Coordinates of C-alpha atoms in Angstrom, one line a residue:
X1 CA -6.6 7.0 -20.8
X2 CA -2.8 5.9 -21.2
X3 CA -1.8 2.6 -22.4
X4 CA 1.0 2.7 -20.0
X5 CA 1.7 0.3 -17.4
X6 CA 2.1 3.1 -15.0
X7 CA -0.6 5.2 -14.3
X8 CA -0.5 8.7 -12.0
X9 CA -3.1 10.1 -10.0
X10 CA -2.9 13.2 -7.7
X11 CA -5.2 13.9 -5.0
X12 CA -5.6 17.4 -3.9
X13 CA -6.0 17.4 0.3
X14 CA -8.2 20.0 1.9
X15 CA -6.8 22.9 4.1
X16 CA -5.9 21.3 7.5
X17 CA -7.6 23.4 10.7
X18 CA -3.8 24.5 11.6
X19 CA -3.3 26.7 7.6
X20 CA -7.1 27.7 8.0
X21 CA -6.2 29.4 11.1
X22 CA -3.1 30.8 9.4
X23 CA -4.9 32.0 6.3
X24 CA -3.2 30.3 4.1
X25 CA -5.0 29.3 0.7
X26 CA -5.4 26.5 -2.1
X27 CA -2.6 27.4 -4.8
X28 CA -4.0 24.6 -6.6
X29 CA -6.4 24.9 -9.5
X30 CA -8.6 22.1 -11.1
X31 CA -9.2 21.9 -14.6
X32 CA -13.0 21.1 -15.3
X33 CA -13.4 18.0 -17.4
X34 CA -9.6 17.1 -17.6
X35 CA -7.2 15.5 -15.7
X36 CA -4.9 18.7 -15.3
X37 CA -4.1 21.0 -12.7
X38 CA -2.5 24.7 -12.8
X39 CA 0.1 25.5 -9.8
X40 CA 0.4 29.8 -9.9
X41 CA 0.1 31.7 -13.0
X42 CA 1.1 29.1 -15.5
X43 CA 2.2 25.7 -14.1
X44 CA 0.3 22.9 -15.7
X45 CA 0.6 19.5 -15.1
X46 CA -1.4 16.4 -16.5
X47 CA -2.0 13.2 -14.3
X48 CA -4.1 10.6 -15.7
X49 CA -6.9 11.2 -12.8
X50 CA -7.2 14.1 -10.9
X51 CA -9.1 13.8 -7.6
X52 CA -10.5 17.6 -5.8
X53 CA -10.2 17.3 -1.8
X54 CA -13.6 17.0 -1.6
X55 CA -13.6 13.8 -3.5
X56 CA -14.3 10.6 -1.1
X57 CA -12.2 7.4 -0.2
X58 CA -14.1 5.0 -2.3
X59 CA -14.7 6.7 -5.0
X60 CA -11.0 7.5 -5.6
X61 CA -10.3 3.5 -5.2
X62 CA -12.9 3.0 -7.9
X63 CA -11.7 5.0 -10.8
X64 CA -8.0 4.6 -9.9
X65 CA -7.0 1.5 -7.7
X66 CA -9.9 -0.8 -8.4
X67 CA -8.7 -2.1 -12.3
X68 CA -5.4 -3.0 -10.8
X69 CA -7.1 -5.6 -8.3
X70 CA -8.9 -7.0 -11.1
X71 CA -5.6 -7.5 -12.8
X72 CA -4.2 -8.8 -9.6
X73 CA -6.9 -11.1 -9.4
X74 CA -6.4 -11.8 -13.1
X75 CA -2.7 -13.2 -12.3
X76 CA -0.9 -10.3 -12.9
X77 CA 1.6 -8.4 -10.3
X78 CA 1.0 -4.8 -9.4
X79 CA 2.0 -2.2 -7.3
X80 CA -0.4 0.9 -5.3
X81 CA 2.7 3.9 -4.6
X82 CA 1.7 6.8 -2.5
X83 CA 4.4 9.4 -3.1
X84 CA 4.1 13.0 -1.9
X85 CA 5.6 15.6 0.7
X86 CA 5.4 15.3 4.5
X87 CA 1.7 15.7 5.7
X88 CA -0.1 15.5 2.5
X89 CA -2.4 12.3 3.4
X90 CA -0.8 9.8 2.0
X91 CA -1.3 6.9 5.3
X92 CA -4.6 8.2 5.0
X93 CA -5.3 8.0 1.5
X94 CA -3.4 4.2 1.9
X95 CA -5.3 3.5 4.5
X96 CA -2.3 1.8 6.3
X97 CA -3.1 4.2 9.7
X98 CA -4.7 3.2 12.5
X99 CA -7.2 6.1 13.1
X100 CA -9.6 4.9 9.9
X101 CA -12.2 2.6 11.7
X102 CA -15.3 4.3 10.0
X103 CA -16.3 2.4 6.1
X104 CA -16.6 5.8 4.5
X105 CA -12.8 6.5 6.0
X106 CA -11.3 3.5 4.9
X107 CA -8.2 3.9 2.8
X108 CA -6.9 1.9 -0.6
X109 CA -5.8 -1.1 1.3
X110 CA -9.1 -1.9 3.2
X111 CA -11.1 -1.5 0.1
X112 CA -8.6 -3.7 -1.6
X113 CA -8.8 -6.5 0.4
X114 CA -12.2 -6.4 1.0
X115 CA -12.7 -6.6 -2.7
X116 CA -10.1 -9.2 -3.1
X117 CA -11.8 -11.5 -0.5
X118 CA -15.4 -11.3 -2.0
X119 CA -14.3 -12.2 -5.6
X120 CA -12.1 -14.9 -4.1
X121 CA -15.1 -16.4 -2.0
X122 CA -17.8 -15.9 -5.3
X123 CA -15.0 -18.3 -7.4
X124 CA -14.7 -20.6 -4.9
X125 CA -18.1 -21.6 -5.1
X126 CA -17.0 -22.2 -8.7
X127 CA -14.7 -24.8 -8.3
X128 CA -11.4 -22.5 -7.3
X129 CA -9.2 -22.7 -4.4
X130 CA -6.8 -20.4 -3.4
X131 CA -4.3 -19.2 -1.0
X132 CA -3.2 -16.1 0.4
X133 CA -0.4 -14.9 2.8
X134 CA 0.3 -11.4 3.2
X135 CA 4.0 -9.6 4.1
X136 CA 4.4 -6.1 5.7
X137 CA 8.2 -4.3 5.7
X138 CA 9.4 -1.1 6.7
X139 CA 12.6 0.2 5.3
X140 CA 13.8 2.7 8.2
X141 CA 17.2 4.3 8.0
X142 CA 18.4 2.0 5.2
X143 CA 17.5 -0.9 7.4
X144 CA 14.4 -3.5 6.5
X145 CA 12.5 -4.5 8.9
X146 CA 9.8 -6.9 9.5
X147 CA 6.7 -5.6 11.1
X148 CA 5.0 -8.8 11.2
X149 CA 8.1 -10.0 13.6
X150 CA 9.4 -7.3 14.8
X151 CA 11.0 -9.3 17.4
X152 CA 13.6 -10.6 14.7
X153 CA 15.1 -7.5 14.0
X154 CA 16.8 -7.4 17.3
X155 CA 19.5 -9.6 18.0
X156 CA 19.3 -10.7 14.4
X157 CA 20.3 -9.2 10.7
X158 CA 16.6 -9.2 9.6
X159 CA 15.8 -9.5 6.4
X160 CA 18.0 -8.7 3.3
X161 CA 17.5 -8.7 -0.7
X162 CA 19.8 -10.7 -2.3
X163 CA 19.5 -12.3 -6.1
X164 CA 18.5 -15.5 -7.3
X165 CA 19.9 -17.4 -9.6
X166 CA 18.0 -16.1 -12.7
X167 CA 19.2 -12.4 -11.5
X168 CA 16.1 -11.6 -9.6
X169 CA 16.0 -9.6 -6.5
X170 CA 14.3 -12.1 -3.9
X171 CA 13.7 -10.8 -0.1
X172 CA 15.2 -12.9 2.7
X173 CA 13.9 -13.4 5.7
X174 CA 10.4 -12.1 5.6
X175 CA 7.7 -13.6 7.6
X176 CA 4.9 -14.4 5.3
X177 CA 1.7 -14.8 7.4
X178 CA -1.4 -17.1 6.2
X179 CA -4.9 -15.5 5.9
X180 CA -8.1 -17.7 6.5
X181 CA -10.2 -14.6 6.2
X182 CA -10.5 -11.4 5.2
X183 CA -10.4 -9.8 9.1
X184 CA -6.8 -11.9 9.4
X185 CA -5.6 -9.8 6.5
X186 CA -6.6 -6.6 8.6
X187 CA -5.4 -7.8 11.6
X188 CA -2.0 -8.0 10.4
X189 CA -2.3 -4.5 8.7
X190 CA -3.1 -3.6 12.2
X191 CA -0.9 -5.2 13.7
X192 CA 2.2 -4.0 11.1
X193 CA 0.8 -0.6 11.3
X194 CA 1.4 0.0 15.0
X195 CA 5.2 -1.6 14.9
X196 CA 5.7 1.2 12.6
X197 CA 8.1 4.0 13.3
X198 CA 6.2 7.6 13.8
X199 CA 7.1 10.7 15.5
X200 CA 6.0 13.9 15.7
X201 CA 7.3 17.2 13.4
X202 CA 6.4 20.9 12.9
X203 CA 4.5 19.6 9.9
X204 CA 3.2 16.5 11.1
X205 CA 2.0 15.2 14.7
X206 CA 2.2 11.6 13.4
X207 CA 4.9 12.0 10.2
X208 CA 5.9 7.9 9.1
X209 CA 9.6 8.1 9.4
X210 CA 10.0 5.0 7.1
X211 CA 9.1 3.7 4.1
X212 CA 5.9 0.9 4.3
X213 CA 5.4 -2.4 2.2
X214 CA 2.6 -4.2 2.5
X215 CA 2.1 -7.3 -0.2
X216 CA -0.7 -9.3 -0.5
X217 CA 0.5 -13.1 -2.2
X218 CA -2.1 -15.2 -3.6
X219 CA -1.8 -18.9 -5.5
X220 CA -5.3 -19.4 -7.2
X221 CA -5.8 -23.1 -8.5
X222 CA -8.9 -24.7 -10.4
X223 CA -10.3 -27.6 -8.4
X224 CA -12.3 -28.9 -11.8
X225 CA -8.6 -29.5 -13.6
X226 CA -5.9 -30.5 -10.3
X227 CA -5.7 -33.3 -7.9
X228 CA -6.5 -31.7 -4.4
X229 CA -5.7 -33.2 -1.4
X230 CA -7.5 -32.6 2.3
X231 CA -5.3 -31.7 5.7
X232 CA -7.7 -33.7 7.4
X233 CA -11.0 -32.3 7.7
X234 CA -13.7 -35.1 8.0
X235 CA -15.9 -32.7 6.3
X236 CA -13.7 -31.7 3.6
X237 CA -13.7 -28.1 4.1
X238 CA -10.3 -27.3 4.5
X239 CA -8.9 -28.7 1.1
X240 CA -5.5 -27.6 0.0
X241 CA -3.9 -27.6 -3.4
X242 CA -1.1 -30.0 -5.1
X243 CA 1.4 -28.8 -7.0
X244 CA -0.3 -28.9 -10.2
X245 CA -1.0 -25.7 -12.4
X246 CA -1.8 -22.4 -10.7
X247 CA -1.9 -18.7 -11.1
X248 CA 0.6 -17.3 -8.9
X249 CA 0.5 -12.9 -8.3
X250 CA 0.9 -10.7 -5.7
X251 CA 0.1 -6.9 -5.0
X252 CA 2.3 -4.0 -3.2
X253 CA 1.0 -1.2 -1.7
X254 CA 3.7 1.1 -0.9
X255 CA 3.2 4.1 1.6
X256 CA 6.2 5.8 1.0
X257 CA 7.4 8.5 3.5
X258 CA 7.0 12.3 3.0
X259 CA 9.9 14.4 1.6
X260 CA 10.5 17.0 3.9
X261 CA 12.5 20.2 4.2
X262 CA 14.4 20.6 8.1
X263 CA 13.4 24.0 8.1
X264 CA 9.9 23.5 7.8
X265 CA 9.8 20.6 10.2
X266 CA 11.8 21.8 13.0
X267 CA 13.4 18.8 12.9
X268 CA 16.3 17.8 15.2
X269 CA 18.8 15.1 16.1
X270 CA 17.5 11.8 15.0
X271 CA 14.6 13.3 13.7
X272 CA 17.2 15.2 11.3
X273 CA 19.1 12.4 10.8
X274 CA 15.7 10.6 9.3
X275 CA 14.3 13.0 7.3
X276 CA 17.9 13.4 5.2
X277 CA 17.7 9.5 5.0
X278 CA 13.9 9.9 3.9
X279 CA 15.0 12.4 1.1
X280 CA 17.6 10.2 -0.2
X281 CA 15.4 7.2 -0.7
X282 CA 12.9 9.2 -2.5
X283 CA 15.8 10.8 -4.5
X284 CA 16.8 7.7 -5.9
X285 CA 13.6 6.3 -6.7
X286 CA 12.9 9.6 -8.4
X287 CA 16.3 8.6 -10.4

């Protein structure tokens, strides 16, 4: 395993019905016992896990996903990419569709903040409180828009980066929704998910034509060493935090869109216009 900070692992999709019909074939080989793949004749390429397409949703999250929650949850920021060519799963491997209502289905971001919730709720009972709001963007076109108020990008300039004064790049104008539970995180997922831009290509019947953000924010605080104060609540349940000492992280998951070639997606007119934008993003993130 690589003591890098970054960590790269490439899941192999199965043959949609569409190439099966074609006759087209895997021209992807796995390696047994490493994390390496052949391409043709002689192409290798080492990732630091290697998933085959017959390999399942959860146990991808657990060998590759899962020890960056745990950091997340630890206080440390981090960042789930999906990166790969038009068609090749990545909304489903995110999870960030809307199609993925069975458990055995559910993508990376499900999983996550199911796993998030139940180790917040276990610590609780431990004397921590905590706090979570969660953000979702879309960067279409070279424009950022919020899909948790989609509403302000019209009539409005939305929201913009800008740096801080300690020359950090901060977002502007980025409605940052409260979670009480874990099903208000997935509503909002939900909810983001279908503002999102789609449309149909050659290659894909639902291609993303933008580039998805979806950030999970959490402030963790230890009851046993702060001075907590209640909003309220006769019973005491609903107990908030001061602004003493607290762990502060957050976690991305970014569901990038596919690169595409116009030839191969038919694409036309805006569709065009987006797929060029599309490839220019990647292209500079690549750089």
């Amino acid at each position: 395993m690589s003591s890098s900070t970054v960590r790269v692992a490439l899941r192999i999709r199965p043959l949609s019905p569409q190439e099966h019909l074609n006759g087209e074939t895997e021209c992807v080989t796995q390696l047994p016992g490493v994390p390496q793949i052949v391409i043709g004749a002689d192409r290798a390429f080492t990732f630091d896990h290697v998933f085959a397409s017959e390999v399942g949703q959860e146990q991808m999250y657990d060998d590759s996903i899962k020890p960056l929650v745990t950091q997340f949850l630890q206080g440390y920021n981090a960042t789930v990419l999906a990166y790969g060519q038009t068609g090749s799963g990545k909304t489903f491997s995110m999870g960030t569709g809307l199609t993925q209502t069975e458990a055995e289905a559910q993508g990376v971001v499900p999983q996550a903040i199911s796993e998030i919730w139940s180790h917040l709720e276990k610590r609780a009972q431990g004397g921590l409180t905590y706090s979570i709001d969660v953000s979702f963007l879309e960067l279409y076109n070279e424009d950022l828009i919020d899909l948790l108020n989609p509403r302000a990008a019209v009539g409005s300039r939305g929201p913009t980066i800008r740096e801080d004064s300690r020359g950090n790049m901060v977002l502007v104008g980025v409605e940052r929704m409260a979670a009480q539970k874990q099903s208000d995180i997935l509503e909002y997922l939900h909810q983001g998910a279908l503002s999102r831009t789609t449309a149909s290509t050659d290659m894909n019947r639902t291609s993303s034509r933008s580039h998805a953000i979806f950030t999970i924010h959490l402030r963790q605080q230890d009851r046993r060493s702060s001075t907590l104060y209640s909003n309220g609540d006769a019973a005491g349940e609903n107990v908030g935090m001061d602004g003493g000492p607290s762990i502060v992280s957050k976690i991305h998951f970014v569901d990038l869109a596919g690169s595409e070639r116009i030839k191969r997606t038919g694409a036309a007119g805006d569709r065009a216009k987006e797929g060029i934008s599309i490839n220019a993003g990647l292209l500079a993130l690549g750089n």
